[in-house]
GROMACS .gro file of C-alpha atoms in nm:
model
  210
    1MET     CA    1  -1.404   0.385   1.001
    2LEU     CA    2  -1.203   0.349   0.677
    3ALA     CA    3  -1.465   0.382   0.445
    4ALA     CA    4  -1.594   0.695   0.643
    5LEU     CA    5  -1.209   0.817   0.618
    6SER     CA    6  -1.208   0.723   0.227
    7THR     CA    7  -1.560   0.915   0.197
    8PHE     CA    8  -1.411   1.185   0.299
    9VAL     CA    9  -1.134   1.227   0.088
   10ILE     CA   10  -1.385   1.153  -0.214
   11ALA     CA   11  -1.573   1.429  -0.068
   12MET     CA   12  -1.286   1.699  -0.069
   13ILE     CA   13  -1.202   1.632  -0.411
   14ALA     CA   14  -1.560   1.671  -0.512
   15VAL     CA   15  -1.576   2.020  -0.355
   16GLN     CA   16  -1.244   2.098  -0.510
   17VAL     CA   17  -1.355   2.030  -0.829
   18ILE     CA   18  -1.667   2.193  -0.816
   19TYR     CA   19  -1.561   2.512  -0.660
   20SER     CA   20  -1.196   2.524  -0.838
   21SER     CA   21  -1.241   2.397  -1.098
   22THR     CA   22  -0.996   2.196  -1.115
   23SER     CA   23  -0.887   1.863  -1.160
   24GLU     CA   24  -0.547   1.766  -1.068
   25ASN     CA   25  -0.628   1.545  -0.711
   26ILE     CA   26  -0.893   1.373  -0.898
   27ALA     CA   27  -0.612   1.039  -0.924
   28ILE     CA   28  -0.643   1.067  -0.572
   29ALA     CA   29  -0.932   0.902  -0.605
   30TRP     CA   30  -0.837   0.639  -0.834
   31ASN     CA   31  -0.553   0.580  -0.577
   32LEU     CA   32  -0.764   0.548  -0.315
   33LEU     CA   33  -0.963   0.261  -0.499
   34LEU     CA   34  -0.682   0.019  -0.550
   35ALA     CA   35  -0.559   0.050  -0.220
   36TRP     CA   36  -0.886  -0.087  -0.078
   37ILE     CA   37  -0.794  -0.416  -0.334
   38PRO     CA   38  -0.545  -0.511  -0.142
   39PHE     CA   39  -0.784  -0.468   0.150
   40VAL     CA   40  -1.087  -0.670   0.008
   41LEU     CA   41  -0.836  -0.943  -0.064
   42ALA     CA   42  -0.712  -0.964   0.286
   43LEU     CA   43  -1.027  -0.995   0.414
   44ILE     CA   44  -1.121  -1.291   0.154
   45VAL     CA   45  -0.822  -1.469   0.241
   46TYR     CA   46  -0.860  -1.412   0.630
   47ASP     CA   47  -1.220  -1.542   0.617
   48ARG     CA   48  -1.126  -1.867   0.368
   49SER     CA   49  -0.878  -1.945   0.618
   50ARG     CA   50  -1.073  -1.943   0.893
   51SER     CA   51  -1.334  -2.172   0.728
   52GLY     CA   52  -1.111  -2.453   0.609
   53ALA     CA   53  -0.977  -2.351   0.237
   54SER     CA   54  -0.694  -2.476   0.060
   55THR     CA   55  -0.317  -2.334   0.085
   56PRO     CA   56  -0.317  -2.383  -0.284
   57ALA     CA   57  -0.618  -2.136  -0.311
   58LEU     CA   58  -0.511  -1.937  -0.031
   59GLY     CA   59  -0.154  -1.954  -0.210
   60ALA     CA   60  -0.318  -1.793  -0.564
   61ALA     CA   61  -0.530  -1.581  -0.333
   62ALA     CA   62  -0.215  -1.440  -0.138
   63VAL     CA   63  -0.006  -1.338  -0.462
   64LEU     CA   64  -0.306  -1.164  -0.606
   65TRP     CA   65  -0.295  -0.919  -0.234
   66LEU     CA   66   0.062  -0.931  -0.270
   67LEU     CA   67   0.086  -0.795  -0.590
   68PHE     CA   68  -0.182  -0.530  -0.569
   69LEU     CA   69  -0.047  -0.455  -0.196
   70PRO     CA   70   0.239  -0.144  -0.301
   71ASN     CA   71  -0.127   0.038  -0.395
   72ALA     CA   72  -0.194   0.109  -0.081
   73PRO     CA   73   0.124   0.271   0.076
   74TYR     CA   74   0.180   0.444  -0.296
   75ILE     CA   75  -0.062   0.746  -0.156
   76VAL     CA   76   0.211   0.810   0.100
   77THR     CA   77   0.425   0.981  -0.188
   78ASP     CA   78   0.130   1.158  -0.365
   79LEU     CA   79   0.232   1.416  -0.070
   80LYS     CA   80   0.511   1.522  -0.248
   81TYR     CA   81   0.199   1.714  -0.463
   82ILE     CA   82   0.111   1.959  -0.179
   83HIS     CA   83   0.332   2.318  -0.311
   84GLY     CA   84   0.363   2.582  -0.030
   85PHE     CA   85   0.148   2.690   0.254
   86SER     CA   86   0.098   3.062   0.157
   87ASP     CA   87  -0.259   3.032   0.111
   88VAL     CA   88  -0.601   2.849   0.178
   89ALA     CA   89  -0.594   2.651  -0.127
   90ALA     CA   90  -0.258   2.506  -0.012
   91LEU     CA   91  -0.336   2.446   0.278
   92TYR     CA   92  -0.666   2.249   0.127
   93ASP     CA   93  -0.433   2.075  -0.042
   94VAL     CA   94  -0.232   1.930   0.290
   95VAL     CA   95  -0.557   1.814   0.445
   96LEU     CA   96  -0.688   1.604   0.099
   97LEU     CA   97  -0.359   1.431   0.044
   98ALA     CA   98  -0.261   1.367   0.419
   99SER     CA   99  -0.622   1.219   0.465
  100ALA     CA  100  -0.570   1.003   0.153
  101ALA     CA  101  -0.214   0.925   0.251
  102LEU     CA  102  -0.354   0.817   0.585
  103THR     CA  103  -0.641   0.603   0.432
  104GLY     CA  104  -0.355   0.432   0.172
  105LEU     CA  105  -0.168   0.312   0.496
  106LEU     CA  106  -0.419   0.207   0.722
  107LEU     CA  107  -0.609   0.046   0.466
  108GLY     CA  108  -0.192  -0.140   0.379
  109LEU     CA  109  -0.138  -0.200   0.745
  110THR     CA  110  -0.498  -0.377   0.814
  111SER     CA  111  -0.463  -0.581   0.552
  112LEU     CA  112  -0.093  -0.639   0.634
  113VAL     CA  113  -0.232  -0.748   1.008
  114LEU     CA  114  -0.480  -1.020   0.827
  115MET     CA  115  -0.218  -1.161   0.648
  116HIS     CA  116   0.024  -1.209   0.913
  117ALA     CA  117  -0.299  -1.361   1.140
  118VAL     CA  118  -0.321  -1.631   0.850
  119ALA     CA  119   0.053  -1.670   0.773
  120ARG     CA  120   0.094  -1.756   1.192
  121ARG     CA  121  -0.193  -2.034   1.193
  122LEU     CA  122  -0.010  -2.164   0.864
  123VAL     CA  123   0.370  -2.118   0.924
  124ALA     CA  124   0.613  -2.126   1.295
  125ALA     CA  125   0.555  -1.767   1.415
  126PHE     CA  126   0.940  -1.684   1.328
  127ASN     CA  127   0.866  -1.827   0.996
  128ALA     CA  128   0.567  -1.509   0.966
  129TRP     CA  129   0.756  -1.218   1.115
  130ALA     CA  130   1.009  -1.343   0.786
  131LEU     CA  131   0.767  -1.371   0.537
  132LEU     CA  132   0.655  -1.029   0.661
  133VAL     CA  133   0.938  -0.862   0.600
  134GLY     CA  134   1.022  -0.999   0.291
  135VAL     CA  135   0.686  -0.887   0.198
  136LEU     CA  136   0.718  -0.445   0.351
  137GLY     CA  137   1.034  -0.504   0.121
  138LEU     CA  138   0.845  -0.623  -0.213
  139SER     CA  139   0.577  -0.354  -0.156
  140SER     CA  140   0.848  -0.129  -0.095
  141LEU     CA  141   1.049  -0.184  -0.459
  142GLY     CA  142   0.678  -0.190  -0.585
  143ILE     CA  143   0.684   0.185  -0.513
  144TYR     CA  144   0.947   0.238  -0.624
  145LEU     CA  145   0.809   0.066  -0.966
  146GLY     CA  146   0.501   0.288  -0.979
  147ARG     CA  147   0.634   0.624  -0.870
  148VAL     CA  148   0.935   0.664  -1.023
  149GLN     CA  149   0.973   0.425  -1.346
  150ARG     CA  150   0.578   0.389  -1.331
  151TRP     CA  151   0.499   0.070  -1.341
  152ASN     CA  152   0.178  -0.058  -1.236
  153SER     CA  153   0.013  -0.357  -1.051
  154TRP     CA  154  -0.128  -0.494  -1.385
  155ASP     CA  155   0.140  -0.408  -1.578
  156VAL     CA  156   0.218  -0.802  -1.475
  157PHE     CA  157  -0.066  -0.892  -1.698
  158VAL     CA  158  -0.007  -0.667  -1.973
  159ARG     CA  159   0.373  -0.593  -2.013
  160PRO     CA  160   0.514  -0.870  -1.832
  161GLY     CA  161   0.811  -0.893  -1.977
  162SER     CA  162   0.922  -0.543  -1.983
  163LEU     CA  163   0.856  -0.514  -1.630
  164PHE     CA  164   1.061  -0.859  -1.539
  165GLY     CA  165   1.358  -0.741  -1.788
  166ASP     CA  166   1.342  -0.387  -1.584
  167ILE     CA  167   1.354  -0.605  -1.267
  168VAL     CA  168   1.614  -0.855  -1.378
  169GLY     CA  169   1.827  -0.553  -1.458
  170GLY     CA  170   1.883  -0.402  -1.196
  171LEU     CA  171   1.936  -0.738  -0.990
  172ILE     CA  172   2.213  -0.825  -1.211
  173HIS     CA  173   2.367  -0.494  -1.120
  174PRO     CA  174   2.307  -0.381  -0.831
  175LEU     CA  175   2.556  -0.128  -0.761
  176SER     CA  176   2.472   0.041  -1.074
  177HIS     CA  177   2.153   0.136  -0.924
  178ALA     CA  178   2.219   0.279  -0.538
  179ARG     CA  179   1.866   0.511  -0.603
  180PRO     CA  180   1.620   0.210  -0.630
  181ILE     CA  181   1.801   0.027  -0.367
  182ALA     CA  182   1.834   0.343  -0.129
  183VAL     CA  183   1.444   0.424  -0.184
  184THR     CA  184   1.324   0.112  -0.136
  185SER     CA  185   1.584   0.014   0.217
  186LEU     CA  186   1.384   0.345   0.325
  187PHE     CA  187   1.049   0.261   0.297
  188THR     CA  188   1.064  -0.089   0.405
  189LEU     CA  189   1.209   0.074   0.753
  190PHE     CA  190   0.907   0.319   0.704
  191LEU     CA  191   0.645   0.037   0.619
  192LEU     CA  192   0.820  -0.185   0.924
  193ALA     CA  193   0.803   0.091   1.196
  194SER     CA  194   0.463   0.147   1.085
  195TYR     CA  195   0.354  -0.193   1.110
  196LEU     CA  196   0.518  -0.251   1.469
  197VAL     CA  197   0.322   0.031   1.573
  198PHE     CA  198  -0.003  -0.053   1.446
  199TYR     CA  199   0.055  -0.394   1.559
  200SER     CA  200   0.120  -0.335   1.912
  201PHE     CA  201  -0.212  -0.135   1.920
  202ALA     CA  202  -0.405  -0.382   1.724
  203ARG     CA  203  -0.279  -0.615   2.006
  204LEU     CA  204  -0.333  -0.367   2.286
  205THR     CA  205  -0.748  -0.381   2.126
  206SER     CA  206  -0.741  -0.779   2.114
  207LEU     CA  207  -0.753  -0.771   1.715
  208VAL     CA  208  -0.447  -0.930   1.688
  209LYS     CA  209  -0.439  -1.238   1.930
  210ASP     CA  210  -0.096  -1.496   1.962
   0.00000   0.00000   0.00000
């Protein structure tokens, strides 16, 4: 169903390009592709953990998953590109961007459920929840770095010095960076609330078993 929703978004982008000769939303397709990466990585980690893979191997895959996780909920911030509601074109953008945001959020939340299940098998339930909150905080920081500072996940490999220098600068002088702290906190609370709702539904459908 996530693939179907993604296909719907891509189809809407294609129709918009063909009939309106505008390419402004093509970047949404790229963001959607990036949102699939943490989902696929979470599936791999979940499957390997069930088959008895070593903890170091799972840990390496989990770090890679964490690195790309912000790309999924990041699409929610693309809603900022909605301009007015005065014509059909604007309403089309509303449906397109809302569908993309929903898809990205669902991909991120589903990958979180899978990784949370792995964590609960490896550590105590309380520790797993503590790790989850920490992951949401880091992901929210990643969203800020991507949307405002314009960093990308692969910059960890391409420009690690500049990226970590930017992050460390904020950690050393936190009181001088009220804006990133506020945005990160806001997104952490939003993602936590979204996950709790999603997790509750997952338990009702037996996707999650304690």
